[in-house]
PDB file of C-alpha atoms in Angstrom:
ATOM      1  CA  UNK C 250      15.073 -11.273   4.061  1.00 72.00           C
ATOM      2  CA  UNK C 251      11.918  -9.131   3.910  1.00 77.00           C
ATOM      3  CA  UNK C 252      13.781  -6.101   5.220  1.00 81.00           C
ATOM      4  CA  UNK C 253      16.570  -6.653   2.681  1.00 84.00           C
ATOM      5  CA  UNK C 254      14.014  -6.833  -0.137  1.00 84.00           C
ATOM      6  CA  UNK C 255      12.363  -3.678   1.168  1.00 87.00           C
ATOM      7  CA  UNK C 256      15.705  -1.834   1.254  1.00 87.00           C
ATOM      8  CA  UNK C 257      16.447  -2.965  -2.300  1.00 87.00           C
ATOM      9  CA  UNK C 258      13.022  -1.757  -3.452  1.00 87.00           C
ATOM     10  CA  UNK C 259      13.550   1.610  -1.734  1.00 85.00           C
ATOM     11  CA  UNK C 260      16.913   1.957  -3.452  1.00 86.00           C
ATOM     12  CA  UNK C 261      15.275   1.333  -6.819  1.00 82.00           C
ATOM     13  CA  UNK C 262      12.455   3.811  -6.144  1.00 82.00           C
ATOM     14  CA  UNK C 263      14.836   6.534  -4.969  1.00 82.00           C
ATOM     15  CA  UNK C 264      16.990   6.005  -8.044  1.00 79.00           C
ATOM     16  CA  UNK C 265      13.937   6.200 -10.309  1.00 72.00           C
ATOM     17  CA  UNK C 266      12.619   9.255  -8.482  1.00 65.00           C
ATOM     18  CA  UNK C 267      15.929  11.060  -8.918  1.00 63.00           C
ATOM     19  CA  UNK C 268      15.825  10.742 -12.723  1.00 58.00           C
ATOM     20  CA  UNK C 269      15.923  13.806 -14.930  1.00 43.00           C
ATOM     21  CA  UNK C 270      12.258  13.362 -15.908  1.00 51.00           C
ATOM     22  CA  UNK C 271      11.045  12.648 -12.363  1.00 48.00           C
ATOM     23  CA  UNK C 272       9.034  15.886 -12.184  1.00 49.00           C
ATOM     24  CA  UNK C 273       6.943  15.045 -15.237  1.00 48.00           C
ATOM     25  CA  UNK C 274       6.442  11.472 -14.057  1.00 48.00           C
ATOM     26  CA  UNK C 275       5.286  12.672 -10.640  1.00 51.00           C
ATOM     27  CA  UNK C 276       2.589  14.755 -12.312  1.00 58.00           C
ATOM     28  CA  UNK C 277       1.316  11.825 -14.400  1.00 74.00           C
ATOM     29  CA  UNK C 278      -0.760   9.136 -12.634  1.00 80.00           C
ATOM     30  CA  UNK C 279       0.439   6.444 -15.042  1.00 81.00           C
ATOM     31  CA  UNK C 280       4.000   7.869 -15.031  1.00 81.00           C
ATOM     32  CA  UNK C 281       3.868   7.521 -18.817  1.00 82.00           C
ATOM     33  CA  UNK C 282       4.502   3.782 -18.477  1.00 85.00           C
ATOM     34  CA  UNK C 283       2.995   0.758 -20.188  1.00 90.00           C
ATOM     35  CA  UNK C 284       1.048  -1.724 -18.083  1.00 91.00           C
ATOM     36  CA  UNK C 285       3.887  -4.245 -17.453  1.00 92.00           C
ATOM     37  CA  UNK C 286       6.386  -1.595 -16.306  1.00 91.00           C
ATOM     38  CA  UNK C 287       3.760   0.236 -14.242  1.00 92.00           C
ATOM     39  CA  UNK C 288       2.869  -2.981 -12.420  1.00 93.00           C
ATOM     40  CA  UNK C 289       6.569  -3.691 -11.873  1.00 91.00           C
ATOM     41  CA  UNK C 290       6.972  -0.268 -10.265  1.00 90.00           C
ATOM     42  CA  UNK C 291       3.769  -0.855  -8.286  1.00 92.00           C
ATOM     43  CA  UNK C 292       5.168  -4.134  -6.937  1.00 92.00           C
ATOM     44  CA  UNK C 293       8.433  -2.392  -6.035  1.00 91.00           C
ATOM     45  CA  UNK C 294       6.378   0.158  -4.097  1.00 91.00           C
ATOM     46  CA  UNK C 295       4.465  -2.662  -2.403  1.00 91.00           C
ATOM     47  CA  UNK C 296       7.673  -4.410  -1.356  1.00 92.00           C
ATOM     48  CA  UNK C 297       9.211  -1.150  -0.133  1.00 91.00           C
ATOM     49  CA  UNK C 298       6.174   0.047   1.799  1.00 90.00           C
ATOM     50  CA  UNK C 299       4.455  -3.149   2.938  1.00 91.00           C
ATOM     51  CA  UNK C 300       7.107  -5.815   3.531  1.00 90.00           C
ATOM     52  CA  UNK C 301       8.323  -4.281   6.825  1.00 90.00           C
ATOM     53  CA  UNK C 302       4.751  -4.493   8.144  1.00 90.00           C
ATOM     54  CA  UNK C 303       4.186  -7.972   6.697  1.00 91.00           C
ATOM     55  CA  UNK C 304       7.264  -9.289   8.514  1.00 90.00           C
ATOM     56  CA  UNK C 305       5.446 -10.232  11.775  1.00 91.00           C
ATOM     57  CA  UNK C 306       2.800 -12.199   9.837  1.00 92.00           C
ATOM     58  CA  UNK C 307       5.391 -13.909   7.615  1.00 92.00           C
ATOM     59  CA  UNK C 308       7.555 -14.747  10.634  1.00 92.00           C
ATOM     60  CA  UNK C 309       4.566 -16.273  12.445  1.00 93.00           C
ATOM     61  CA  UNK C 310       3.751 -18.360   9.365  1.00 93.00           C
ATOM     62  CA  UNK C 311       7.369 -19.506   9.154  1.00 91.00           C
ATOM     63  CA  UNK C 312       7.477 -20.474  12.849  1.00 92.00           C
ATOM     64  CA  UNK C 313       4.320 -22.558  12.504  1.00 91.00           C
ATOM     65  CA  UNK C 314       5.691 -24.287   9.409  1.00 91.00           C
ATOM     66  CA  UNK C 315       9.053 -24.910  11.112  1.00 90.00           C
ATOM     67  CA  UNK C 316       7.285 -26.513  14.072  1.00 89.00           C
ATOM     68  CA  UNK C 317       5.325 -28.739  11.685  1.00 86.00           C
ATOM     69  CA  UNK C 318       8.541 -29.829   9.981  1.00 87.00           C
ATOM     70  CA  UNK C 319      10.048 -30.797  13.354  1.00 87.00           C
ATOM     71  CA  UNK C 320       7.010 -33.007  13.963  1.00 88.00           C
ATOM     72  CA  UNK C 321       7.506 -34.662  10.587  1.00 83.00           C
ATOM     73  CA  UNK C 322       4.542 -32.943   8.963  1.00 82.00           C
ATOM     74  CA  UNK C 323       4.480 -31.361   5.521  1.00 80.00           C
ATOM     75  CA  UNK C 324       6.435 -28.109   5.322  1.00 87.00           C
ATOM     76  CA  UNK C 325       5.673 -25.170   3.019  1.00 90.00           C
ATOM     77  CA  UNK C 326       8.146 -22.318   2.516  1.00 89.00           C
ATOM     78  CA  UNK C 327       7.178 -18.775   3.406  1.00 92.00           C
ATOM     79  CA  UNK C 328       7.721 -17.864  -0.242  1.00 93.00           C
ATOM     80  CA  UNK C 329       4.296 -19.355  -1.057  1.00 95.00           C
ATOM     81  CA  UNK C 330       2.580 -17.127   1.496  1.00 96.00           C
ATOM     82  CA  UNK C 331       4.378 -14.040   0.155  1.00 95.00           C
ATOM     83  CA  UNK C 332       3.591 -14.996  -3.436  1.00 96.00           C
ATOM     84  CA  UNK C 333      -0.119 -15.063  -2.628  1.00 97.00           C
ATOM     85  CA  UNK C 334       0.216 -11.711  -0.894  1.00 97.00           C
ATOM     86  CA  UNK C 335       1.938 -10.138  -3.906  1.00 96.00           C
ATOM     87  CA  UNK C 336      -0.624 -11.573  -6.333  1.00 96.00           C
ATOM     88  CA  UNK C 337      -3.324  -9.517  -4.636  1.00 97.00           C
ATOM     89  CA  UNK C 338      -1.226  -6.365  -4.857  1.00 96.00           C
ATOM     90  CA  UNK C 339      -0.348  -7.135  -8.475  1.00 95.00           C
ATOM     91  CA  UNK C 340      -4.059  -7.303  -9.285  1.00 96.00           C
ATOM     92  CA  UNK C 341      -4.570  -3.997  -7.468  1.00 95.00           C
ATOM     93  CA  UNK C 342      -1.733  -2.537  -9.546  1.00 94.00           C
ATOM     94  CA  UNK C 343      -3.560  -3.460 -12.736  1.00 95.00           C
ATOM     95  CA  UNK C 344      -6.721  -1.775 -11.458  1.00 94.00           C
ATOM     96  CA  UNK C 345      -4.655   1.243 -10.431  1.00 93.00           C
ATOM     97  CA  UNK C 346      -3.153   1.455 -13.912  1.00 94.00           C
ATOM     98  CA  UNK C 347      -6.593   1.348 -15.547  1.00 94.00           C
ATOM     99  CA  UNK C 348      -7.744   4.058 -13.149  1.00 91.00           C
ATOM    100  CA  UNK C 349      -4.654   6.166 -13.893  1.00 90.00           C
ATOM    101  CA  UNK C 350      -5.264   5.997 -17.646  1.00 92.00           C
ATOM    102  CA  UNK C 351      -8.926   6.893 -17.144  1.00 91.00           C
ATOM    103  CA  UNK C 352      -7.959   9.849 -14.935  1.00 86.00           C
ATOM    104  CA  UNK C 353      -5.465  11.128 -17.512  1.00 86.00           C
ATOM    105  CA  UNK C 354      -8.000  10.788 -20.335  1.00 88.00           C
ATOM    106  CA  UNK C 355     -10.661  12.565 -18.277  1.00 86.00           C
ATOM    107  CA  UNK C 356      -8.312  15.398 -17.330  1.00 80.00           C
ATOM    108  CA  UNK C 357      -7.278  15.868 -20.962  1.00 82.00           C
ATOM    109  CA  UNK C 358     -10.884  15.874 -22.162  1.00 87.00           C
ATOM    110  CA  UNK C 359     -12.037  18.333 -19.512  1.00 82.00           C
ATOM    111  CA  UNK C 360      -8.898  20.457 -19.880  1.00 80.00           C
ATOM    112  CA  UNK C 361      -8.775  21.077 -16.150  1.00 77.00           C
ATOM    113  CA  UNK C 362      -7.044  24.162 -14.837  1.00 81.00           C
ATOM    114  CA  UNK C 363      -4.237  23.828 -12.301  1.00 79.00           C
ATOM    115  CA  UNK C 364      -6.531  24.801  -9.376  1.00 85.00           C
ATOM    116  CA  UNK C 365      -9.147  22.262 -10.524  1.00 85.00           C
ATOM    117  CA  UNK C 366      -6.532  19.509 -10.737  1.00 83.00           C
ATOM    118  CA  UNK C 367      -5.322  20.413  -7.260  1.00 85.00           C
ATOM    119  CA  UNK C 368      -8.867  20.245  -5.919  1.00 88.00           C
ATOM    120  CA  UNK C 369      -9.308  16.762  -7.389  1.00 88.00           C
ATOM    121  CA  UNK C 370      -6.228  15.782  -5.421  1.00 88.00           C
ATOM    122  CA  UNK C 371      -7.769  17.435  -2.373  1.00 91.00           C
ATOM    123  CA  UNK C 372     -10.924  15.345  -2.778  1.00 93.00           C
ATOM    124  CA  UNK C 373      -8.842  12.169  -2.848  1.00 93.00           C
ATOM    125  CA  UNK C 374      -7.091  13.246   0.341  1.00 94.00           C
ATOM    126  CA  UNK C 375     -10.441  14.007   1.989  1.00 96.00           C
ATOM    127  CA  UNK C 376     -11.738  10.553   1.020  1.00 95.00           C
ATOM    128  CA  UNK C 377      -8.565   8.889   2.314  1.00 95.00           C
ATOM    129  CA  UNK C 378      -8.813  10.764   5.601  1.00 95.00           C
ATOM    130  CA  UNK C 379     -12.457   9.830   6.087  1.00 96.00           C
ATOM    131  CA  UNK C 380     -11.769   6.168   5.286  1.00 96.00           C
ATOM    132  CA  UNK C 381      -9.211   6.064   8.099  1.00 96.00           C
ATOM    133  CA  UNK C 382     -12.096   6.683  10.507  1.00 96.00           C
ATOM    134  CA  UNK C 383     -14.494   4.007   9.199  1.00 96.00           C
ATOM    135  CA  UNK C 384     -15.371   0.646  10.814  1.00 96.00           C
ATOM    136  CA  UNK C 385     -14.103  -1.154   7.693  1.00 96.00           C
ATOM    137  CA  UNK C 386     -10.671   0.406   8.125  1.00 96.00           C
ATOM    138  CA  UNK C 387     -10.695  -0.603  11.792  1.00 95.00           C
ATOM    139  CA  UNK C 388     -11.650  -4.194  10.913  1.00 95.00           C
ATOM    140  CA  UNK C 389      -8.942  -4.523   8.245  1.00 95.00           C
ATOM    141  CA  UNK C 390      -6.351  -2.980  10.547  1.00 95.00           C
ATOM    142  CA  UNK C 391      -7.276  -5.394  13.343  1.00 93.00           C
ATOM    143  CA  UNK C 392      -6.767  -8.354  11.001  1.00 92.00           C
ATOM    144  CA  UNK C 393      -3.357  -7.013   9.985  1.00 92.00           C
ATOM    145  CA  UNK C 394      -2.253  -6.436  13.589  1.00 92.00           C
ATOM    146  CA  UNK C 395      -2.999  -9.954  14.924  1.00 90.00           C
ATOM    147  CA  UNK C 396      -0.732 -12.537  13.233  1.00 90.00           C
ATOM    148  CA  UNK C 397      -1.522 -15.426  15.598  1.00 90.00           C
ATOM    149  CA  UNK C 398      -5.267 -14.914  15.284  1.00 90.00           C
ATOM    150  CA  UNK C 399      -5.026 -14.730  11.500  1.00 91.00           C
ATOM    151  CA  UNK C 400      -2.926 -17.900  11.255  1.00 90.00           C
ATOM    152  CA  UNK C 401      -5.278 -19.813  13.555  1.00 88.00           C
ATOM    153  CA  UNK C 402      -8.471 -18.780  11.772  1.00 90.00           C
ATOM    154  CA  UNK C 403      -7.205 -18.822   8.167  1.00 90.00           C
ATOM    155  CA  UNK C 404      -4.956 -21.894   8.101  1.00 89.00           C
ATOM    156  CA  UNK C 405      -4.829 -23.887   4.849  1.00 90.00           C
ATOM    157  CA  UNK C 406      -2.763 -26.977   4.150  1.00 90.00           C
ATOM    158  CA  UNK C 407      -0.165 -27.328   1.399  1.00 91.00           C
ATOM    159  CA  UNK C 408       1.433 -24.929  -1.058  1.00 93.00           C
ATOM    160  CA  UNK C 409      -1.888 -23.935  -2.580  1.00 95.00           C
ATOM    161  CA  UNK C 410      -3.225 -23.343   0.914  1.00 95.00           C
ATOM    162  CA  UNK C 411      -0.257 -21.095   1.711  1.00 95.00           C
ATOM    163  CA  UNK C 412      -0.913 -19.118  -1.477  1.00 96.00           C
ATOM    164  CA  UNK C 413      -4.545 -18.733  -0.425  1.00 96.00           C
ATOM    165  CA  UNK C 414      -3.511 -17.603   3.046  1.00 96.00           C
ATOM    166  CA  UNK C 415      -1.130 -15.028   1.576  1.00 96.00           C
ATOM    167  CA  UNK C 416      -3.845 -13.778  -0.760  1.00 97.00           C
ATOM    168  CA  UNK C 417      -6.305 -13.622   2.134  1.00 96.00           C
ATOM    169  CA  UNK C 418      -3.891 -11.559   4.200  1.00 96.00           C
ATOM    170  CA  UNK C 419      -3.079  -9.437   1.153  1.00 96.00           C
ATOM    171  CA  UNK C 420      -6.787  -8.656   0.762  1.00 97.00           C
ATOM    172  CA  UNK C 421      -7.022  -7.472   4.383  1.00 96.00           C
ATOM    173  CA  UNK C 422      -3.846  -5.422   3.896  1.00 95.00           C
ATOM    174  CA  UNK C 423      -5.216  -3.896   0.704  1.00 95.00           C
ATOM    175  CA  UNK C 424      -8.472  -3.085   2.473  1.00 95.00           C
ATOM    176  CA  UNK C 425      -6.464  -1.398   5.200  1.00 94.00           C
ATOM    177  CA  UNK C 426      -4.167   0.658   2.958  1.00 93.00           C
ATOM    178  CA  UNK C 427      -5.772   1.146  -0.460  1.00 91.00           C
ATOM    179  CA  UNK C 428      -6.759   4.777   0.017  1.00 90.00           C
ATOM    180  CA  UNK C 429      -3.438   5.609   1.645  1.00 91.00           C
ATOM    181  CA  UNK C 430      -1.868   4.244  -1.542  1.00 90.00           C
ATOM    182  CA  UNK C 431      -4.379   6.161  -3.677  1.00 89.00           C
ATOM    183  CA  UNK C 432      -3.136   9.492  -2.350  1.00 88.00           C
ATOM    184  CA  UNK C 433       0.148   8.744  -4.115  1.00 86.00           C
ATOM    185  CA  UNK C 434      -1.554   9.521  -7.433  1.00 84.00           C
ATOM    186  CA  UNK C 435      -2.215  13.205  -6.728  1.00 82.00           C
ATOM    187  CA  UNK C 436       0.964  13.582  -4.655  1.00 81.00           C
ATOM    188  CA  UNK C 437       3.153  11.928  -7.304  1.00 79.00           C
ATOM    189  CA  UNK C 438       3.909   8.236  -7.736  1.00 79.00           C
ATOM    190  CA  UNK C 439       7.665   8.922  -7.718  1.00 77.00           C
ATOM    191  CA  UNK C 440       7.466  11.449  -4.893  1.00 82.00           C
ATOM    192  CA  UNK C 441       9.892   9.802  -2.470  1.00 84.00           C
ATOM    193  CA  UNK C 442       8.933  12.100   0.417  1.00 85.00           C
ATOM    194  CA  UNK C 443       5.255  11.185   0.006  1.00 86.00           C
ATOM    195  CA  UNK C 444       6.147   7.492  -0.300  1.00 88.00           C
ATOM    196  CA  UNK C 445       8.163   7.669   2.906  1.00 90.00           C
ATOM    197  CA  UNK C 446       5.346   9.490   4.725  1.00 90.00           C
ATOM    198  CA  UNK C 447       2.723   6.922   3.712  1.00 91.00           C
ATOM    199  CA  UNK C 448       5.118   4.107   4.638  1.00 91.00           C
ATOM    200  CA  UNK C 449       5.628   5.614   8.090  1.00 93.00           C
ATOM    201  CA  UNK C 450       1.861   5.859   8.610  1.00 93.00           C
ATOM    202  CA  UNK C 451       1.286   2.252   7.505  1.00 94.00           C
ATOM    203  CA  UNK C 452       4.146   0.966   9.672  1.00 93.00           C
ATOM    204  CA  UNK C 453       2.970   2.889  12.738  1.00 94.00           C
ATOM    205  CA  UNK C 454      -0.670   1.881  12.527  1.00 95.00           C
ATOM    206  CA  UNK C 455       0.126  -1.795  11.910  1.00 93.00           C
ATOM    207  CA  UNK C 456       2.982  -2.400  14.335  1.00 91.00           C
ATOM    208  CA  UNK C 457       2.954   0.117  17.193  1.00 91.00           C
ATOM    209  CA  UNK C 458       0.916  -0.566  20.346  1.00 91.00           C
ATOM    210  CA  UNK C 459      -1.088   2.610  19.751  1.00 92.00           C
ATOM    211  CA  UNK C 460      -1.501   1.897  16.033  1.00 92.00           C
ATOM    212  CA  UNK C 461      -5.308   2.340  15.881  1.00 93.00           C
ATOM    213  CA  UNK C 462      -4.981   5.761  17.490  1.00 95.00           C
ATOM    214  CA  UNK C 463      -2.299   6.642  14.927  1.00 94.00           C
ATOM    215  CA  UNK C 464      -4.648   5.583  12.113  1.00 95.00           C
ATOM    216  CA  UNK C 465      -7.407   7.856  13.395  1.00 95.00           C
ATOM    217  CA  UNK C 466      -5.096  10.796  14.095  1.00 96.00           C
ATOM    218  CA  UNK C 467      -3.571  10.573  10.626  1.00 95.00           C
ATOM    219  CA  UNK C 468      -7.040  10.247   9.140  1.00 95.00           C
ATOM    220  CA  UNK C 469      -8.027  13.559  10.716  1.00 96.00           C
ATOM    221  CA  UNK C 470      -4.766  15.183   9.573  1.00 95.00           C
ATOM    222  CA  UNK C 471      -5.158  13.950   5.977  1.00 94.00           C
ATOM    223  CA  UNK C 472      -8.812  15.042   5.937  1.00 96.00           C
ATOM    224  CA  UNK C 473      -7.942  18.546   7.165  1.00 96.00           C
ATOM    225  CA  UNK C 474      -5.113  18.840   4.632  1.00 94.00           C
ATOM    226  CA  UNK C 475      -7.494  17.795   1.856  1.00 93.00           C
ATOM    227  CA  UNK C 476      -9.962  20.477   2.944  1.00 94.00           C
ATOM    228  CA  UNK C 477      -7.162  23.038   2.932  1.00 94.00           C
ATOM    229  CA  UNK C 478      -6.332  22.150  -0.667  1.00 92.00           C
ATOM    230  CA  UNK C 479     -10.005  22.460  -1.649  1.00 93.00           C
ATOM    231  CA  UNK C 480     -10.045  25.969  -0.177  1.00 92.00           C
ATOM    232  CA  UNK C 481      -6.509  26.958  -1.183  1.00 90.00           C
ATOM    233  CA  UNK C 482      -5.303  24.885  -4.187  1.00 87.00           C
ATOM    234  CA  UNK C 483      -1.835  26.465  -3.967  1.00 85.00           C
ATOM    235  CA  UNK C 484      -1.300  24.326  -0.858  1.00 79.00           C
ATOM    236  CA  UNK C 485      -1.134  21.268  -3.117  1.00 81.00           C
ATOM    237  CA  UNK C 486       2.515  20.047  -3.067  1.00 75.00           C
ATOM    238  CA  UNK C 487       2.850  19.722  -6.845  1.00 67.00           C
ATOM    239  CA  UNK C 488       0.638  22.675  -7.788  1.00 60.00           C
ATOM    240  CA  UNK C 489       1.504  24.284 -11.112  1.00 60.00           C
ATOM    241  CA  UNK C 490      -0.139  27.687 -11.440  1.00 56.00           C
TER     242      UNK C 490
END
């Protein structure tokens, strides 16, 4: 089910990204949207990018609940866990929207040149690359990569408990990926190629045996690319000179 939802979300994002005004929306952090529609798009991005990596955790939760039902204990559907997870990302979407509006207002007030705008994007990439190498990133990634450990240490009873567990996991996931998601603002929120690249990084670092090494390698690559943009703004993928 999670993969089907992810495919549906990708279909929606690709369709939106192929619109006639996609170029202008890519260049605008808020995509010119009101808060409700922005958050809806943000949730579609979350489902597309994160649900494939959430699948092992959700499947582990479901297996534990199924075993409890066989023993005659109270059963809670996986939907409650996923709802808690999405609530955290919905809240992050609201913060992202506020940040996008602030960035647009600041850029308009400062009347930044194209090279200056590109360098701001480069700074975000540098920050994202450095974060990939921090102990906090490593801790969050470890929590995301160990479903059994998370279930055993974070178990809560009942529907409300499942919501809390989903929110708890969502917070670790957000801590793991928030700066990878932030680079979508300078690269273009409807930039399907950038979305796919970030998704591949998140999937690799969370699911592959050598995921932590992938996280560090990509951190170095993103950092170096950010430095390149600071030195040569024309290297920015959506540079408008």
